[in-house]
XYZ file of C-alpha atoms in Angstrom:
622
model
C 0.000 0.000 0.000
C 1.388 3.385 -1.014
C 1.301 6.727 0.695
C 0.468 9.719 -1.449
C 4.142 10.696 -1.344
C 4.899 7.750 -3.626
C 2.024 8.344 -6.026
C 2.576 10.238 -9.266
C 1.453 13.829 -8.973
C -1.474 15.140 -10.986
C -5.264 14.945 -10.937
C -6.683 12.399 -8.571
C -10.134 11.475 -7.384
C -10.405 9.010 -4.529
C -14.164 8.798 -5.005
C -14.064 7.795 -8.640
C -11.346 5.181 -8.309
C -12.129 3.685 -4.918
C -9.250 5.352 -3.068
C -9.119 6.533 0.549
C -12.065 8.561 1.860
C -11.572 12.262 1.099
C -11.107 15.036 3.645
C -14.165 16.340 5.457
C -14.425 19.263 7.911
C -13.401 18.294 11.429
C -15.428 18.765 14.592
C -14.077 21.593 16.764
C -14.240 22.099 20.515
C -15.598 25.162 22.307
C -13.314 26.631 24.992
C -15.187 26.617 28.342
C -14.424 27.786 31.854
C -14.840 24.410 33.625
C -15.119 20.715 32.843
C -18.794 19.727 32.315
C -20.169 17.459 35.033
C -22.167 14.252 34.772
C -21.978 10.872 33.088
C -23.252 12.287 29.781
C -19.691 13.363 29.053
C -16.591 11.423 28.028
C -13.254 13.035 28.886
C -10.009 12.606 26.951
C -6.524 14.050 27.186
C -6.014 17.236 25.169
C -2.973 16.532 23.037
C -0.304 19.071 22.180
C 0.223 18.472 18.481
C -1.300 18.770 15.019
C -4.936 17.810 14.457
C -4.856 15.298 11.608
C -7.282 13.169 9.618
C -5.795 9.940 8.255
C -7.459 7.983 5.456
C -6.835 4.549 3.960
C -8.428 2.726 1.040
C -7.872 1.505 -2.491
C -4.197 0.766 -1.871
C -3.352 4.301 -0.710
C -3.206 6.427 2.428
C -3.503 10.153 3.109
C -2.983 12.560 6.004
C -4.824 15.890 6.137
C -4.511 18.923 8.397
C -7.618 20.383 10.031
C -7.955 22.781 7.076
C -7.695 20.065 4.408
C -4.051 20.423 3.373
C -2.412 17.171 2.293
C 0.472 16.506 4.686
C 0.981 12.858 3.754
C 4.674 13.364 3.039
C 5.252 14.670 6.574
C 3.555 11.730 8.272
C 4.851 8.785 6.251
C 5.778 6.770 9.356
C 2.226 7.100 10.680
C 0.724 6.271 7.297
C 2.860 3.140 6.991
C 1.064 1.916 10.129
C -2.326 3.076 8.846
C -1.694 1.035 5.706
C -1.527 -2.142 7.845
C -4.999 -1.712 9.351
C -7.280 -4.652 8.590
C -9.943 -2.566 6.864
C -11.041 -1.952 3.291
C -11.203 1.788 3.962
C -11.332 4.147 6.930
C -11.263 7.850 7.824
C -9.850 8.463 11.306
C -9.678 11.669 13.340
C -6.843 12.213 15.786
C -3.702 14.119 16.725
C -0.105 13.768 15.534
C 2.206 14.179 18.533
C 5.684 13.570 19.897
C 5.918 12.236 23.461
C 8.721 13.163 25.843
C 10.348 10.830 28.348
C 7.487 11.318 30.805
C 4.815 10.488 28.236
C 3.740 14.106 27.709
C 2.988 15.390 24.211
C 5.157 18.371 23.264
C 4.411 20.798 20.451
C 8.029 21.989 20.416
C 9.275 18.411 20.124
C 6.833 17.832 17.274
C 8.215 20.895 15.476
C 11.702 19.423 15.751
C 10.558 15.993 14.597
C 8.918 17.393 11.473
C 12.250 18.951 10.516
C 14.487 15.962 11.120
C 12.985 12.933 12.851
C 9.513 12.147 11.420
C 9.847 8.554 12.609
C 9.363 9.721 16.205
C 5.852 11.098 15.553
C 2.930 9.102 16.954
C -0.773 9.349 16.193
C -3.509 9.238 18.844
C -6.786 8.223 17.196
C -9.924 9.461 18.961
C -12.749 9.181 16.404
C -13.801 7.124 13.394
C -15.781 8.896 10.671
C -15.940 6.226 7.963
C -15.285 2.481 7.917
C -15.412 0.131 4.913
C -17.526 2.565 2.936
C -19.987 3.268 5.759
C -20.453 6.825 7.058
C -20.385 6.613 10.863
C -20.869 10.278 11.712
C -24.536 9.856 12.645
C -23.722 7.161 15.215
C -23.261 8.052 18.903
C -19.688 8.854 19.908
C -19.432 5.793 22.152
C -20.297 3.477 19.288
C -17.820 5.197 16.964
C -15.078 4.819 19.585
C -15.887 1.128 20.076
C -15.456 0.540 16.350
C -12.257 2.572 16.373
C -10.809 0.570 19.264
C -11.520 -2.638 17.352
C -9.376 -1.617 14.344
C -6.380 -0.015 16.122
C -3.923 -2.800 17.043
C -2.421 -2.639 20.527
C 1.064 -3.455 19.234
C 1.170 -0.758 16.542
C 4.408 1.221 16.494
C 2.910 4.654 15.819
C -0.896 4.316 16.082
C -2.512 4.596 19.502
C -6.119 4.567 20.619
C -7.070 7.618 22.704
C -8.555 6.356 25.966
C -11.332 8.171 27.828
C -13.145 8.149 31.142
C -16.852 8.766 31.717
C -17.697 11.410 34.311
C -15.253 12.702 36.960
C -13.866 15.261 34.529
C -12.812 17.748 37.215
C -10.612 15.127 38.885
C -9.084 14.231 35.532
C -8.317 17.891 34.792
C -6.693 18.339 38.209
C -4.481 15.299 37.664
C -3.531 16.433 34.164
C -2.688 19.952 35.311
C -0.531 18.653 38.172
C 1.353 16.567 35.599
C 1.922 19.654 33.406
C -0.364 18.374 30.649
C -2.387 20.682 28.398
C -5.956 19.975 29.488
C -9.115 17.950 28.861
C -11.426 17.513 25.886
C -14.983 16.620 26.939
C -17.463 15.087 24.485
C -21.116 14.143 24.739
C -21.251 10.338 24.704
C -24.418 10.231 22.583
C -23.536 12.984 20.097
C -23.137 12.685 16.346
C -19.959 13.897 14.648
C -20.551 17.383 13.221
C -17.886 19.072 11.102
C -18.138 22.398 12.932
C -18.134 23.840 16.453
C -21.424 22.261 17.542
C -21.180 22.475 21.354
C -21.033 18.724 21.904
C -17.219 18.923 22.204
C -15.680 21.354 24.716
C -12.136 21.919 25.963
C -10.739 23.012 29.307
C -7.104 24.097 29.494
C -4.582 23.919 32.324
C -2.794 26.976 30.985
C -3.957 29.509 28.455
C -2.393 29.058 25.045
C -3.350 29.771 21.462
C -2.070 31.072 18.155
C -0.948 34.679 17.579
C 0.296 36.440 14.454
C 3.980 37.423 14.452
C 3.967 41.067 13.310
C 7.498 42.191 14.191
C 10.515 41.841 16.447
C 12.606 43.984 18.743
C 16.420 43.830 18.536
C 18.659 42.378 21.223
C 21.522 44.416 22.645
C 23.430 41.212 23.419
C 23.327 39.339 20.116
C 22.554 39.678 16.418
C 19.172 38.053 16.877
C 15.993 39.444 18.417
C 14.974 40.195 21.980
C 11.272 39.522 21.551
C 8.615 38.838 18.949
C 5.779 41.343 18.574
C 2.395 39.625 18.466
C -0.996 40.453 17.016
C -4.492 38.958 17.008
C -7.603 39.668 14.957
C -10.466 41.426 16.703
C -13.584 42.507 14.795
C -11.776 41.629 11.597
C -8.755 43.900 12.238
C -5.298 42.991 13.461
C -4.390 44.546 16.818
C -1.356 44.564 19.095
C -1.359 41.715 21.632
C 2.027 42.139 23.344
C 5.482 40.612 23.018
C 7.074 37.263 23.801
C 10.735 36.984 24.762
C 11.056 33.493 26.274
C 10.830 29.943 24.960
C 13.547 30.220 22.294
C 16.780 28.257 22.090
C 19.703 29.477 19.986
C 18.803 27.332 16.983
C 15.246 28.639 16.956
C 16.417 32.253 17.287
C 18.595 31.850 14.215
C 15.895 29.980 12.278
C 13.309 32.653 12.989
C 15.667 35.448 11.948
C 16.132 33.681 8.605
C 12.372 33.179 8.138
C 11.513 36.764 9.106
C 14.111 38.534 6.971
C 12.150 38.515 3.676
C 8.957 39.601 5.469
C 10.256 42.928 6.802
C 8.396 46.140 5.960
C 8.961 49.783 6.912
C 5.419 50.646 7.946
C 4.194 49.527 11.410
C 1.963 46.481 11.054
C -0.306 47.646 13.905
C -0.611 50.603 16.244
C 1.229 49.863 19.495
C 2.573 51.820 22.502
C 5.856 53.391 21.410
C 7.669 52.470 24.592
C 6.894 48.779 24.059
C 7.990 48.560 20.428
C 10.948 50.948 20.373
C 13.355 49.952 17.587
C 10.839 47.477 16.158
C 11.408 45.671 12.882
C 7.921 45.253 11.436
C 6.823 42.232 9.437
C 4.132 41.406 6.945
C 1.582 39.363 8.957
C 2.395 35.961 7.451
C 3.641 33.896 10.418
C 1.584 32.224 13.142
C 3.101 31.205 16.484
C 1.722 29.091 19.316
C 2.040 31.015 22.594
C 1.404 29.978 26.215
C 0.466 32.723 28.697
C -1.089 33.212 32.126
C -3.758 35.818 31.338
C -4.755 38.746 29.164
C -4.483 42.246 30.653
C -7.284 44.805 30.517
C -5.352 46.453 27.684
C -5.525 43.226 25.657
C -1.868 42.179 25.958
C -0.381 38.928 27.211
C 1.038 38.344 30.693
C 3.982 35.952 31.059
C 3.918 34.667 27.478
C 6.178 31.854 26.300
C 6.914 30.856 22.715
C 6.111 27.240 21.788
C 6.684 27.187 18.034
C 5.450 28.270 14.606
C 2.232 26.732 13.265
C 1.955 25.871 9.591
C -1.591 24.469 9.705
C -3.303 27.782 10.401
C -3.179 30.988 8.386
C -2.844 34.430 10.036
C -6.260 35.546 8.745
C -7.911 32.871 10.914
C -6.180 33.854 14.171
C -8.749 35.242 16.595
C -8.752 35.318 20.381
C -10.421 32.331 22.017
C -12.719 33.320 24.865
C -13.944 30.905 27.527
C -17.691 30.308 27.442
C -19.668 29.300 30.538
C -19.712 25.513 30.723
C -23.443 25.667 31.463
C -24.040 26.651 27.835
C -22.310 23.555 26.447
C -24.519 21.360 24.240
C -27.628 23.495 24.854
C -29.837 23.495 21.706
C -29.116 26.563 19.603
C -32.719 27.716 19.517
C -32.670 28.213 23.305
C -29.537 30.385 23.233
C -30.460 32.950 20.579
C -33.619 34.933 21.231
C -35.597 35.512 18.039
C -37.665 38.681 18.299
C -40.802 39.317 16.259
C -41.262 35.601 15.561
C -44.701 36.273 14.043
C -43.437 38.769 11.475
C -44.302 37.452 8.000
C -41.144 37.133 5.901
C -42.629 35.352 2.858
C -45.967 37.109 2.192
C -47.217 34.724 -0.522
C -47.090 31.766 1.896
C -47.301 33.553 5.293
C -43.994 32.019 6.471
C -42.768 33.888 9.535
C -39.401 34.887 10.940
C -39.884 32.320 13.704
C -40.444 29.532 11.180
C -37.342 30.642 9.279
C -35.311 30.517 12.506
C -36.706 27.080 13.370
C -35.656 25.825 9.934
C -32.068 27.015 10.367
C -31.910 25.589 13.916
C -33.010 22.206 12.536
C -30.550 22.100 9.611
C -27.568 23.717 11.411
C -25.779 20.349 11.960
C -25.887 19.515 8.228
C -25.356 23.089 6.984
C -22.384 24.147 9.120
C -19.904 21.646 7.596
C -20.398 23.539 4.304
C -21.133 27.075 5.488
C -19.072 27.233 8.681
C -15.560 28.700 8.921
C -15.948 30.216 5.455
C -16.189 33.927 4.571
C -19.858 34.574 3.901
C -22.139 37.194 2.416
C -25.647 37.532 3.817
C -28.814 38.446 1.978
C -30.660 40.460 4.622
C -34.340 41.304 4.249
C -35.310 42.868 7.604
C -38.883 43.633 6.455
C -39.363 40.428 4.494
C -38.314 39.124 1.096
C -40.779 41.310 -0.810
C -39.294 44.495 0.672
C -35.792 45.908 0.346
C -33.052 43.234 0.570
C -29.293 43.783 0.504
C -26.004 41.875 0.544
C -23.700 42.229 3.532
C -20.195 40.792 3.815
C -18.502 43.163 6.309
C -19.361 44.046 9.883
C -17.815 46.102 12.667
C -19.293 44.059 15.495
C -23.034 44.810 15.388
C -23.879 41.092 15.147
C -22.317 40.300 18.526
C -19.859 37.587 19.521
C -21.498 34.604 17.793
C -20.914 36.031 14.301
C -17.172 36.267 13.815
C -14.779 38.126 11.550
C -11.778 37.219 9.461
C -9.508 39.981 8.193
C -8.945 39.754 4.437
C -6.727 42.041 2.369
C -8.493 44.043 -0.321
C -6.928 45.021 -3.663
C -5.698 48.350 -2.287
C -3.805 46.611 0.522
C -6.051 47.446 3.472
C -7.785 44.781 5.534
C -11.571 44.384 5.801
C -13.492 42.288 8.371
C -15.418 39.590 6.518
C -18.162 37.682 8.310
C -18.065 33.993 9.153
C -19.949 31.660 11.476
C -18.931 28.325 12.952
C -21.825 27.553 15.305
C -25.596 27.179 15.196
C -25.744 30.289 17.381
C -24.015 32.214 14.604
C -26.564 31.084 12.018
C -29.471 31.972 14.293
C -27.978 35.384 15.122
C -27.833 36.183 11.408
C -31.493 35.195 11.085
C -32.364 37.402 14.054
C -30.695 40.250 12.139
C -32.939 39.687 9.127
C -30.858 37.238 7.079
C -32.603 34.869 4.667
C -29.765 33.664 2.402
C -26.178 32.556 3.134
C -23.577 32.739 0.344
C -19.998 31.566 0.848
C -16.523 31.872 -0.621
C -14.935 28.902 -2.340
C -12.306 28.787 0.424
C -12.216 28.388 4.191
C -10.894 30.958 6.660
C -7.840 28.754 7.380
C -6.500 29.748 3.951
C -8.645 32.185 1.994
C -6.166 32.206 -0.913
C -6.662 28.505 -1.823
C -9.927 27.214 -3.254
C -11.502 24.065 -1.858
C -14.093 23.706 -4.619
C -15.081 24.689 -8.139
C -18.671 25.849 -8.669
C -20.208 26.078 -12.132
C -23.628 27.751 -12.069
C -25.695 26.627 -15.054
C -28.006 29.607 -15.465
C -30.744 29.239 -18.126
C -32.043 32.067 -20.278
C -35.601 33.170 -19.511
C -37.110 31.157 -22.361
C -35.590 27.784 -21.416
C -37.351 25.146 -19.346
C -35.720 22.935 -16.739
C -35.267 20.027 -19.155
C -32.581 22.061 -20.908
C -30.831 22.644 -17.576
C -31.062 18.944 -16.700
C -29.488 17.941 -20.008
C -26.792 20.597 -19.606
C -25.901 19.415 -16.099
C -25.253 15.857 -17.271
C -23.269 17.135 -20.237
C -21.145 19.274 -17.930
C -20.672 16.369 -15.492
C -19.371 14.155 -18.306
C -16.941 16.811 -19.528
C -15.491 17.305 -16.049
C -15.308 13.563 -15.489
C -13.357 13.156 -18.721
C -10.612 15.418 -17.320
C -10.532 13.655 -13.950
C -12.888 15.707 -11.785
C -15.670 14.086 -9.770
C -18.679 16.407 -9.447
C -21.845 16.748 -7.406
C -25.077 18.557 -8.322
C -26.954 20.995 -6.115
C -30.471 22.275 -6.688
C -30.012 25.992 -6.071
C -33.561 26.866 -5.046
C -33.503 29.303 -7.953
C -33.559 28.684 -11.717
C -30.375 26.713 -12.223
C -28.149 23.921 -11.021
C -24.706 24.136 -9.459
C -22.194 21.523 -10.600
C -19.593 21.371 -7.822
C -16.119 19.838 -7.959
C -14.464 19.658 -4.510
C -10.718 20.349 -4.374
C -7.882 19.771 -1.978
C -6.978 23.408 -1.105
C -3.776 23.677 -3.139
C -4.390 25.941 -6.143
C -4.595 29.705 -5.585
C -7.274 31.972 -7.037
C -5.581 33.133 -10.275
C -5.023 29.522 -11.330
C -8.554 28.495 -10.291
C -10.225 31.377 -12.119
C -8.163 30.772 -15.251
C -9.064 27.065 -15.223
C -12.789 27.776 -14.774
C -12.788 30.436 -17.500
C -11.000 28.253 -20.047
C -13.257 25.293 -19.284
C -16.425 27.386 -19.662
C -15.143 28.779 -22.951
C -14.277 25.292 -24.218
C -17.764 24.013 -23.400
C -19.396 27.005 -25.093
C -17.257 26.607 -28.196
C -17.958 22.876 -28.440
C -21.744 23.387 -28.216
C -22.529 27.033 -29.059
C -26.229 26.335 -29.678
C -26.807 25.376 -26.044
C -24.031 27.035 -23.988
C -22.412 30.433 -23.681
C -19.696 31.841 -21.451
C -20.392 35.427 -22.599
C -21.132 37.939 -19.862
C -23.530 40.281 -21.781
C -27.108 39.037 -21.353
C -27.931 39.826 -24.961
C -25.546 37.027 -25.997
C -27.244 34.444 -23.758
C -30.584 34.299 -25.589
C -31.892 30.736 -25.820
C -28.806 29.302 -24.176
C -27.434 28.349 -20.796
C -24.836 30.666 -19.313
C -21.932 28.763 -17.754
C -21.234 31.099 -14.846
C -17.563 30.527 -14.048
C -17.198 33.803 -12.123
C -18.005 32.099 -8.815
C -14.451 30.755 -9.002
C -12.530 33.917 -8.258
C -11.282 35.580 -5.101
C -14.127 37.208 -3.215
C -16.927 35.651 -5.263
C -19.606 33.663 -3.454
C -22.189 30.989 -4.206
C -25.326 30.087 -2.296
C -24.574 27.542 0.419
C -26.145 24.077 0.709
C -29.352 24.213 2.776
C -29.638 28.004 2.535
C -33.160 29.341 2.150
C -33.651 31.597 -0.872
C -35.369 34.992 -0.759
C -37.857 33.840 -3.387
C -41.574 33.037 -3.382
C -42.545 29.992 -1.261
C -39.145 29.934 0.525
C -37.246 27.377 -1.612
C -34.003 25.866 -0.333
C -30.669 25.074 -1.987
C -30.158 21.336 -1.499
C -27.573 18.682 -2.396
C -28.929 15.987 -4.706
C -27.474 12.885 -6.344
C -26.906 12.483 -10.062
C -29.597 9.800 -9.989
C -32.066 12.327 -8.535
C -30.975 14.805 -11.170
C -32.716 12.557 -13.714
C -36.152 13.118 -12.176
C -36.163 16.208 -9.943
C -38.923 18.466 -11.334
C -37.255 21.846 -10.693
C -34.277 23.450 -8.866
C -36.689 24.861 -6.277
C -38.075 21.415 -5.416
C -37.134 21.639 -1.708
C -38.464 24.341 0.591
C -38.409 25.529 4.179
C -40.996 22.945 5.248
C -38.645 20.101 4.303
C -36.199 20.549 7.212
C -36.787 17.087 8.696
C -36.589 15.478 5.248
C -33.327 17.303 4.439
C -31.749 16.164 7.726
C -32.837 12.583 7.010
C -31.506 12.782 3.446
C -28.126 14.094 4.609
C -27.695 10.956 6.724
C -28.683 8.613 3.887
C -26.194 6.373 2.145
C -26.926 8.044 -1.194
C -25.736 11.457 0.038
C -23.147 10.360 2.618
C -20.211 11.219 0.353
C -21.782 14.231 -1.336
C -19.409 17.116 -1.960
C -16.228 15.279 -0.955
C -13.489 14.085 -3.286
C -9.711 13.874 -3.018
C -8.722 15.752 -6.180
C -6.710 18.687 -7.475
C -7.000 20.834 -10.594
C -5.994 18.856 -13.686
C -4.098 20.279 -16.624
C -6.426 21.720 -19.240
């Protein structure tokens, strides 16, 4: 069995050739102020490493970071053990770590191992998402862990099963903290696996630590290296000063960082900071992310007693925001009970008398299946505060008026300044947007972990006014076959509007100029091969009687309607994933509507749709 490091580079599709299960968004834990009590919760050690999905199947293995990057070459020793598992296929969630002599995981040791001793990296497996072609994410956690335990051999060199205890979490945290471990992850024993921050996983830390952006350094008067790193963090979408760190470096790391920082220097200050604290500063472009431990945050928003742990390569600076502890009492409380929806009886869809409360109830019901697609992605909202028949507007920026549940990621605009783009990663965030008058959710083709790399292609097949849906249906299959012929597996989505989206998932590797160029050339090729039925021309006058292949969704800053989003159209239709088999018979793109919430949740768990929207593939040559 081969790792991806030994496979020829180029287009690949694990779905189409029976390879390992593709990447899917990972479940994230909410930071809370205490360990949740009661036997409903399982408690595990919080590891100090890199969150990693490992996949095996079809004679190959893969390793993915939490943002979907393929790191198989870095974890070959782990994957050689994964290849020996007695399974046809599996997708496992866990953490890549290096243990010290006392059995503690060490992020700094892991950093060193990745540079020179990858054979010392172990993998603690704590969840099983797929096994032998079966999607396990709808099973209770306890059942998933039982199946995981059964496939992880006890004598494996690098694979280890992550043990847990039920209840007594406070005692476990106390013992971990006294042993200088990082903390506890607590998980609801009966919960499904949701690829977002759902509230059924929470974390409690022994010491505060998180990522910060390295925005500069101050010189040392004793050596040619630096005295301290200047740190920043995003708040309301803007980067702000968060203090300095001057401990945690050995000589080798000081020299390595100086070499890495040299090409990033800039004359202008990266942030505003007190002059006395950054005297003599060398400012940097905000490209580096460091893991920092600290005791607390001052009232001024700077770190007390910080210590450097290492650079992180699995998280981009745009995604670095300050984690804030939530009250443990709010953990795993249904979203609808946390966000108060005012004016529930206000009619939003006048032709069918659908109210704001019914809209909110729909989004609360579909949040678990919508967030894996919509969450942690820059979004634009279609807000209709007085209802869909009144004035509606797009909104993609915010200065904090949505509150804490709707978050911000700073993204550079063309003129070089940074704007706060909206994103959500919880059901509370979705419901807050609805409370603020949102009907539709549109998202970028990239996640906040790396907004410059696309994780999907979206081709919107938009029919001219005179065409019926049969023309769109025929066009969708034609487009599917063309993409399949060049090695791309695709999935259809009924948009809730007039057309169909043909979606090709991607491993986030190609940047926007390459993605846009590929989409444009493909659309032009299709239009030229069948000019009677397709056009890639932008002027509407040139689209008469044909289907416009809208490739413009595949450029930086462009958005497409998200799966399970309601549309601001008559009768409240919904954008919904469908299979190619269903594409043969579905009567119209607006087939599903707001009243189908229970049916959509059931469909998402069905075998037919279990792999929808996921494929291990990159852009082919065209």
